[in-house]
mmCIF file of C-alpha atoms in Angstrom:
data_model
loop_
_atom_site.group_PDB
_atom_site.id
_atom_site.type_symbol
_atom_site.label_atom_id
_atom_site.label_comp_id
_atom_site.label_asym_id
_atom_site.label_seq_id
_atom_site.Cartn_x
_atom_site.Cartn_y
_atom_site.Cartn_z
ATOM 1 C CA MET A 85 4.151 10.108 -5.153
ATOM 2 C CA PRO A 86 3.386 9.323 -2.349
ATOM 3 C CA GLU A 87 3.248 12.950 -1.236
ATOM 4 C CA LEU A 88 2.263 14.512 2.081
ATOM 5 C CA PRO A 89 -1.319 13.171 2.345
ATOM 6 C CA GLU A 90 -0.296 9.627 1.463
ATOM 7 C CA THR A 91 2.684 9.464 3.826
ATOM 8 C CA GLU A 92 0.621 11.121 6.568
ATOM 9 C CA THR A 93 -2.034 8.427 6.139
ATOM 10 C CA ILE A 94 0.579 5.676 6.358
ATOM 11 C CA ALA A 95 2.275 7.208 9.393
ATOM 12 C CA ARG A 96 -0.973 7.705 11.313
ATOM 13 C CA ASP A 97 -2.067 4.128 10.668
ATOM 14 C CA LEU A 98 1.298 2.719 11.687
ATOM 15 C CA ASP A 99 1.418 4.797 14.846
ATOM 16 C CA ARG A 100 -1.978 3.484 15.871
ATOM 17 C CA GLU A 101 -1.134 -0.109 15.002
ATOM 18 C CA ILE A 102 2.508 -0.711 15.924
ATOM 19 C CA ARG A 103 3.559 1.919 18.459
ATOM 20 C CA GLY A 104 4.943 -0.041 21.404
ATOM 21 C CA ARG A 105 5.654 -3.174 19.390
ATOM 22 C CA SER A 106 9.138 -4.692 19.394
ATOM 23 C CA ILE A 107 11.087 -5.871 16.342
ATOM 24 C CA VAL A 108 11.982 -9.535 16.857
ATOM 25 C CA ALA A 109 13.548 -10.257 13.454
ATOM 26 C CA VAL A 110 14.466 -8.568 10.171
ATOM 27 C CA ALA A 111 14.532 -10.137 6.699
ATOM 28 C CA ILE A 112 16.046 -8.296 3.736
ATOM 29 C CA ASP A 113 15.383 -9.494 0.184
ATOM 30 C CA ARG A 114 16.444 -6.429 -1.825
ATOM 31 C CA ALA A 115 19.287 -4.597 -0.114
ATOM 32 C CA ASP A 116 19.511 -2.012 -2.904
ATOM 33 C CA VAL A 117 16.806 0.063 -1.191
ATOM 34 C CA LEU A 118 19.076 0.603 1.826
ATOM 35 C CA ARG A 119 21.062 3.814 2.232
ATOM 36 C CA GLU A 120 23.894 4.718 4.571
ATOM 37 C CA LEU A 121 24.204 1.171 5.984
ATOM 38 C CA THR A 122 24.401 -2.484 4.996
ATOM 39 C CA ALA A 123 21.789 -5.177 5.489
ATOM 40 C CA THR A 124 23.890 -6.660 8.308
ATOM 41 C CA ASP A 125 24.109 -3.260 10.003
ATOM 42 C CA LEU A 126 20.343 -2.794 9.857
ATOM 43 C CA ILE A 127 19.563 -6.248 11.225
ATOM 44 C CA ARG A 128 22.010 -5.831 14.085
ATOM 45 C CA ALA A 129 20.849 -2.314 14.949
ATOM 46 C CA VAL A 130 17.070 -2.761 15.028
ATOM 47 C CA THR A 131 16.482 -6.340 16.190
ATOM 48 C CA GLY A 132 15.110 -6.169 19.720
ATOM 49 C CA ALA A 133 14.292 -2.456 19.536
ATOM 50 C CA MET A 134 10.830 -1.107 20.352
ATOM 51 C CA ILE A 135 8.966 1.196 17.965
ATOM 52 C CA THR A 136 8.088 4.203 20.106
ATOM 53 C CA ARG A 137 6.439 6.434 17.501
ATOM 54 C CA CYS A 138 5.548 6.524 13.794
ATOM 55 C CA TRP A 139 5.212 9.914 12.149
ATOM 56 C CA ARG A 140 5.759 11.887 8.970
ATOM 57 C CA ARG A 141 8.275 14.541 7.961
ATOM 58 C CA ALA A 142 7.846 15.941 4.446
ATOM 59 C CA LYS A 143 7.319 12.856 2.217
ATOM 60 C CA LEU A 144 9.085 10.551 4.689
ATOM 61 C CA VAL A 145 7.670 7.979 7.092
ATOM 62 C CA VAL A 146 9.739 7.908 10.284
ATOM 63 C CA LEU A 147 9.788 5.092 12.847
ATOM 64 C CA ASP A 148 11.361 6.169 16.134
ATOM 65 C CA LEU A 149 13.081 3.373 18.028
ATOM 66 C CA SER A 150 13.764 2.847 21.720
ATOM 67 C CA THR A 151 17.490 2.942 20.896
ATOM 68 C CA GLY A 152 17.216 6.602 19.884
ATOM 69 C CA ALA A 153 17.648 5.791 16.192
ATOM 70 C CA HIS A 154 15.115 6.393 13.418
ATOM 71 C CA ILE A 155 14.085 4.162 10.525
ATOM 72 C CA VAL A 156 13.465 6.654 7.715
ATOM 73 C CA VAL A 157 11.462 5.470 4.702
ATOM 74 C CA GLN A 158 11.163 7.527 1.530
ATOM 75 C CA PRO A 159 8.596 5.705 -0.643
ATOM 76 C CA ARG A 160 9.101 7.871 -3.727
ATOM 77 C CA PHE A 161 7.173 6.575 -6.749
ATOM 78 C CA THR A 162 6.103 3.006 -5.977
ATOM 79 C CA GLY A 163 6.981 2.346 -2.330
ATOM 80 C CA ALA A 164 4.520 1.292 0.371
ATOM 81 C CA LEU A 165 4.612 0.108 3.970
ATOM 82 C CA LEU A 166 2.260 -2.851 4.350
ATOM 83 C CA LEU A 167 1.202 -4.664 7.522
ATOM 84 C CA SER A 168 0.405 -8.347 7.302
ATOM 85 C CA ARG A 169 -0.221 -11.345 9.469
ATOM 86 C CA GLY A 170 1.275 -14.116 7.364
ATOM 87 C CA PRO A 171 2.372 -13.782 3.715
ATOM 88 C CA LEU A 172 1.539 -10.741 1.643
ATOM 89 C CA PRO A 173 -1.079 -11.142 -1.115
ATOM 90 C CA GLU A 174 0.309 -12.558 -4.359
ATOM 91 C CA ARG A 175 0.078 -9.185 -6.110
ATOM 92 C CA GLU A 176 2.362 -7.602 -3.488
ATOM 93 C CA ALA A 177 4.691 -10.389 -2.332
ATOM 94 C CA PRO A 178 7.175 -10.270 -5.267
ATOM 95 C CA TYR A 179 7.932 -6.618 -4.510
ATOM 96 C CA SER A 180 8.653 -6.880 -0.787
ATOM 97 C CA THR A 181 12.216 -5.614 -0.301
ATOM 98 C CA LEU A 182 12.442 -6.188 3.460
ATOM 99 C CA HIS A 183 10.208 -6.822 6.436
ATOM 100 C CA LEU A 184 10.292 -6.377 10.176
ATOM 101 C CA SER A 185 8.748 -9.176 12.226
ATOM 102 C CA LEU A 186 6.961 -7.770 15.275
ATOM 103 C CA ASP A 187 6.289 -9.277 18.668
ATOM 104 C CA ASP A 188 2.539 -9.513 18.023
ATOM 105 C CA GLY A 189 3.020 -11.921 15.094
ATOM 106 C CA ARG A 190 2.604 -9.338 12.335
ATOM 107 C CA ASP A 191 5.131 -8.221 9.723
ATOM 108 C CA LEU A 192 5.790 -4.729 8.427
ATOM 109 C CA HIS A 193 6.920 -4.903 4.792
ATOM 110 C CA TYR A 194 8.536 -2.241 2.688
ATOM 111 C CA ARG A 195 7.166 -2.999 -0.784
ATOM 112 C CA ASP A 196 8.625 -1.122 -3.732
ATOM 113 C CA ILE A 197 7.799 -2.148 -7.300
ATOM 114 C CA ARG A 198 10.498 -0.111 -9.044
ATOM 115 C CA ARG A 199 12.803 0.049 -5.997
ATOM 116 C CA LEU A 200 13.374 3.779 -6.343
ATOM 117 C CA GLY A 201 12.480 4.482 -2.713
ATOM 118 C CA THR A 202 14.900 4.168 0.174
ATOM 119 C CA VAL A 203 15.170 2.874 3.740
ATOM 120 C CA THR A 204 17.742 4.430 6.049
ATOM 121 C CA LEU A 205 18.640 4.070 9.710
ATOM 122 C CA MET A 206 19.725 7.381 11.214
ATOM 123 C CA GLY A 207 21.025 8.249 14.637
ATOM 124 C CA ALA A 208 19.585 11.265 16.425
ATOM 125 C CA ASP A 209 22.231 13.728 15.211
ATOM 126 C CA ARG A 210 22.121 12.519 11.628
ATOM 127 C CA PHE A 211 18.339 12.715 11.515
ATOM 128 C CA ARG A 212 18.330 16.192 13.059
ATOM 129 C CA GLU A 213 20.753 17.375 10.372
ATOM 130 C CA TYR A 214 18.735 15.690 7.609
ATOM 131 C CA ALA A 215 15.386 17.092 8.758
ATOM 132 C CA ALA A 216 16.819 20.578 9.224
ATOM 133 C CA ALA A 217 17.513 20.782 5.482
ATOM 134 C CA LEU A 218 13.805 20.339 4.735
ATOM 135 C CA GLY A 219 11.391 23.230 4.500
ATOM 136 C CA ILE A 220 8.413 24.189 6.613
ATOM 137 C CA GLU A 221 5.481 21.808 6.953
ATOM 138 C CA PRO A 222 2.499 23.309 5.091
ATOM 139 C CA LEU A 223 0.001 22.101 7.707
ATOM 140 C CA ASP A 224 1.926 23.612 10.629
ATOM 141 C CA LEU A 225 0.562 26.802 12.153
ATOM 142 C CA ALA A 226 3.845 28.528 11.317
ATOM 143 C CA PHE A 227 3.000 28.134 7.630
ATOM 144 C CA ASP A 228 0.745 31.151 7.586
ATOM 145 C CA LEU A 229 0.036 33.631 4.808
ATOM 146 C CA SER A 230 2.946 35.808 5.873
ATOM 147 C CA HIS A 231 5.379 32.913 5.592
ATOM 148 C CA LEU A 232 4.152 31.849 2.157
ATOM 149 C CA SER A 233 4.161 35.447 0.935
ATOM 150 C CA GLY A 234 7.786 35.757 1.983
ATOM 151 C CA LEU A 235 8.736 32.629 0.039
ATOM 152 C CA LEU A 236 6.942 33.881 -3.058
ATOM 153 C CA ARG A 237 8.372 37.388 -2.891
ATOM 154 C CA GLY A 238 11.888 35.990 -2.626
ATOM 155 C CA SER A 239 11.746 33.843 -5.762
ATOM 156 C CA ARG A 240 11.956 34.431 -9.507
ATOM 157 C CA GLN A 241 11.028 30.778 -10.103
ATOM 158 C CA ALA A 242 7.652 29.568 -11.321
ATOM 159 C CA VAL A 243 5.051 29.300 -8.561
ATOM 160 C CA LYS A 244 4.817 25.556 -8.994
ATOM 161 C CA LYS A 245 8.588 25.137 -8.602
ATOM 162 C CA VAL A 246 8.491 27.081 -5.333
ATOM 163 C CA LEU A 247 5.711 24.877 -3.964
ATOM 164 C CA MET A 248 7.593 21.703 -4.910
ATOM 165 C CA ASP A 249 11.001 22.816 -3.589
ATOM 166 C CA GLN A 250 11.407 20.601 -0.508
ATOM 167 C CA ARG A 251 13.942 23.045 0.933
ATOM 168 C CA LEU A 252 11.186 25.654 1.122
ATOM 169 C CA VAL A 253 7.940 23.755 1.695
ATOM 170 C CA ALA A 254 8.081 20.098 2.677
ATOM 171 C CA GLY A 255 5.735 17.447 1.344
ATOM 172 C CA ILE A 256 4.072 19.005 -1.692
ATOM 173 C CA GLY A 257 4.714 17.149 -4.948
ATOM 174 C CA ASN A 258 3.360 17.351 -8.461
ATOM 175 C CA ILE A 259 -0.198 16.254 -7.724
ATOM 176 C CA TYR A 260 -0.961 18.784 -5.012
ATOM 177 C CA ALA A 261 1.020 21.635 -6.587
ATOM 178 C CA ASN A 262 -1.216 21.276 -9.657
ATOM 179 C CA GLU A 263 -4.344 21.113 -7.530
ATOM 180 C CA ALA A 264 -3.435 24.073 -5.310
ATOM 181 C CA CYS A 265 -2.688 26.307 -8.298
ATOM 182 C CA TRP A 266 -5.972 25.321 -9.955
ATOM 183 C CA ARG A 267 -7.963 26.016 -6.793
ATOM 184 C CA ALA A 268 -6.283 29.392 -6.344
ATOM 185 C CA GLY A 269 -6.842 30.365 -9.993
ATOM 186 C CA VAL A 270 -3.089 30.911 -10.394
ATOM 187 C CA ASP A 271 -1.139 29.905 -13.490
ATOM 188 C CA PRO A 272 1.586 27.574 -12.129
ATOM 189 C CA SER A 273 4.140 29.033 -14.553
ATOM 190 C CA ARG A 274 3.773 32.568 -13.127
ATOM 191 C CA VAL A 275 6.879 34.091 -11.582
ATOM 192 C CA ALA A 276 6.340 33.654 -7.851
ATOM 193 C CA ARG A 277 7.326 37.174 -6.861
ATOM 194 C CA ASP A 278 4.713 38.640 -9.234
ATOM 195 C CA LEU A 279 1.719 37.253 -7.335
ATOM 196 C CA THR A 280 -0.481 39.846 -5.655
ATOM 197 C CA GLY A 281 -1.400 39.695 -1.990
ATOM 198 C CA GLU A 282 -4.860 38.401 -2.894
ATOM 199 C CA GLU A 283 -3.392 35.682 -5.099
ATOM 200 C CA ALA A 284 -0.970 34.621 -2.374
ATOM 201 C CA ALA A 285 -3.862 34.400 0.091
ATOM 202 C CA ALA A 286 -5.884 32.288 -2.333
ATOM 203 C CA LEU A 287 -2.891 30.019 -2.889
ATOM 204 C CA HIS A 288 -2.303 29.596 0.840
ATOM 205 C CA GLY A 289 -5.916 28.590 1.398
ATOM 206 C CA ALA A 290 -5.772 26.210 -1.564
ATOM 207 C CA ILE A 291 -2.616 24.471 -0.302
ATOM 208 C CA VAL A 292 -3.973 23.893 3.193
ATOM 209 C CA GLY A 293 -7.406 22.933 1.893
ATOM 210 C CA VAL A 294 -6.336 20.384 -0.694
ATOM 211 C CA LEU A 295 -3.836 18.683 1.630
ATOM 212 C CA THR A 296 -6.350 18.481 4.476
ATOM 213 C CA GLU A 297 -9.089 17.105 2.244
ATOM 214 C CA SER A 298 -6.792 14.518 0.708
ATOM 215 C CA ILE A 299 -5.702 13.266 4.131
ATOM 216 C CA ALA A 300 -9.382 12.882 5.041
ATOM 217 C CA ALA A 301 -9.812 10.787 1.863
ATOM 218 C CA ARG A 302 -6.690 8.741 2.733
ATOM 219 C CA GLY A 303 -4.676 10.067 -0.181
ATOM 220 C CA THR A 304 -4.665 9.737 -3.943
ATOM 221 C CA SER A 305 -4.214 6.393 -5.722
ATOM 222 C CA PHE A 306 -3.597 6.069 -9.440
ATOM 223 C CA ARG A 307 -1.550 2.879 -9.664
ATOM 224 C CA ASP A 308 0.849 2.057 -6.854
ATOM 225 C CA TYR A 309 0.004 3.982 -3.691
ATOM 226 C CA ARG A 310 -1.594 1.795 -1.015
ATOM 227 C CA ASP A 311 -2.201 2.341 2.680
ATOM 228 C CA VAL A 312 -0.849 -0.078 5.300
ATOM 229 C CA TRP A 313 -3.745 -2.473 4.615
ATOM 230 C CA GLY A 314 -3.089 -2.504 0.872
ATOM 231 C CA GLU A 315 -6.144 -0.331 0.187
ATOM 232 C CA ARG A 316 -6.389 2.548 -2.289
ATOM 233 C CA GLY A 317 -6.883 6.165 -1.336
ATOM 234 C CA GLY A 318 -9.990 8.010 -2.468
ATOM 235 C CA PHE A 319 -8.955 11.568 -3.330
ATOM 236 C CA GLN A 320 -8.382 10.860 -7.025
ATOM 237 C CA ARG A 321 -12.150 11.256 -7.475
ATOM 238 C CA SER A 322 -11.838 14.866 -6.286
ATOM 239 C CA LEU A 323 -8.905 15.950 -8.461
ATOM 240 C CA ALA A 324 -9.738 18.960 -10.598
ATOM 241 C CA ALA A 325 -6.473 19.376 -12.516
ATOM 242 C CA TYR A 326 -3.867 16.621 -12.163
ATOM 243 C CA GLY A 327 -4.432 13.768 -14.607
ATOM 244 C CA ARG A 328 -7.263 15.625 -16.363
ATOM 245 C CA GLY A 329 -5.424 17.179 -19.318
ATOM 246 C CA GLY A 330 -7.792 17.632 -22.272
ATOM 247 C CA GLN A 331 -10.905 17.411 -20.117
ATOM 248 C CA PRO A 332 -13.221 20.337 -19.324
ATOM 249 C CA CYS A 333 -12.358 22.620 -16.427
ATOM 250 C CA ARG A 334 -14.751 22.023 -13.536
ATOM 251 C CA ARG A 335 -14.909 25.757 -12.897
ATOM 252 C CA CYS A 336 -15.282 27.401 -16.307
ATOM 253 C CA GLY A 337 -15.660 24.531 -18.782
ATOM 254 C CA ALA A 338 -12.600 25.383 -20.889
ATOM 255 C CA ARG A 339 -10.378 22.541 -22.044
ATOM 256 C CA LEU A 340 -7.563 21.841 -19.576
ATOM 257 C CA VAL A 341 -4.070 22.139 -21.019
ATOM 258 C CA GLU A 342 -1.308 19.671 -20.173
ATOM 259 C CA THR A 343 2.310 20.729 -20.568
ATOM 260 C CA HIS A 344 5.756 19.537 -19.469
ATOM 261 C CA ALA A 345 7.372 22.963 -19.661
ATOM 262 C CA ILE A 346 7.999 23.276 -15.907
ATOM 263 C CA ASP A 347 10.872 20.954 -14.948
ATOM 264 C CA GLY A 348 9.630 18.313 -17.390
ATOM 265 C CA ARG A 349 6.840 17.319 -15.019
ATOM 266 C CA SER A 350 3.198 17.074 -16.072
ATOM 267 C CA THR A 351 1.450 20.367 -15.381
ATOM 268 C CA VAL A 352 -2.291 20.672 -15.990
ATOM 269 C CA LEU A 353 -3.965 24.072 -15.958
ATOM 270 C CA CYS A 354 -6.922 25.986 -17.265
ATOM 271 C CA ALA A 355 -5.883 28.820 -19.553
ATOM 272 C CA GLY A 356 -9.364 30.252 -19.133
ATOM 273 C CA CYS A 357 -9.427 30.831 -15.373
ATOM 274 C CA GLN A 358 -5.866 30.441 -14.097
ATOM 275 C CA ARG A 359 -4.056 33.754 -14.521
#
């Protein structure tokens, strides 16, 4: 968390708001979020550069610069990119790790409460290599039923582990893997290769549907995810599985089961209608 819908929301907002803006200064308060370079390196490399595009790859927010480099932000559990004109609100300010001052008077902060996320500056070749190791984007046209079926047939892992493997499918985390399996009526612990063609088709539709709907709702907020304005997403009101262990299934009424048997992560399922 944030997963694909949340980082897509952030990237779209940033692209609309700061594409074409120049970075006039950089301030770094918590250098431990930086990877592959020092604070001095980052300041020297990006000051004066123009932001030419903001976009998402997997669970990353990518800022393309006029220099050809990319600022790559991986928010992980508690990271957020917040735009402000003047100081951040008191609830956010203590957790700002760095900020870019822009030529329109606004600041772009990377706020991270637990500082488990990362900020990296990558050249074109390094970013190409990094992105190539990530799997297919589940909202791309190339991610069709045939592609998903091939991934499932080739794996003896649990279905949920396949969906969350960023080398196979990029951007799906625990929230949306739970939701997609519930929507498809598939037990997330099933061996992937054992799914029937009908089950694979249902799962494909569930993945695309839940991600698309969550983007429309601007993502899911439980505690820490915020959009660039510091606002919460709205999809948590539509969750049918994740976070609802012990509550009745919205499809059949059976009590939802919560387990940590798959990779130690919280998995919520309905034993009554997920097979």
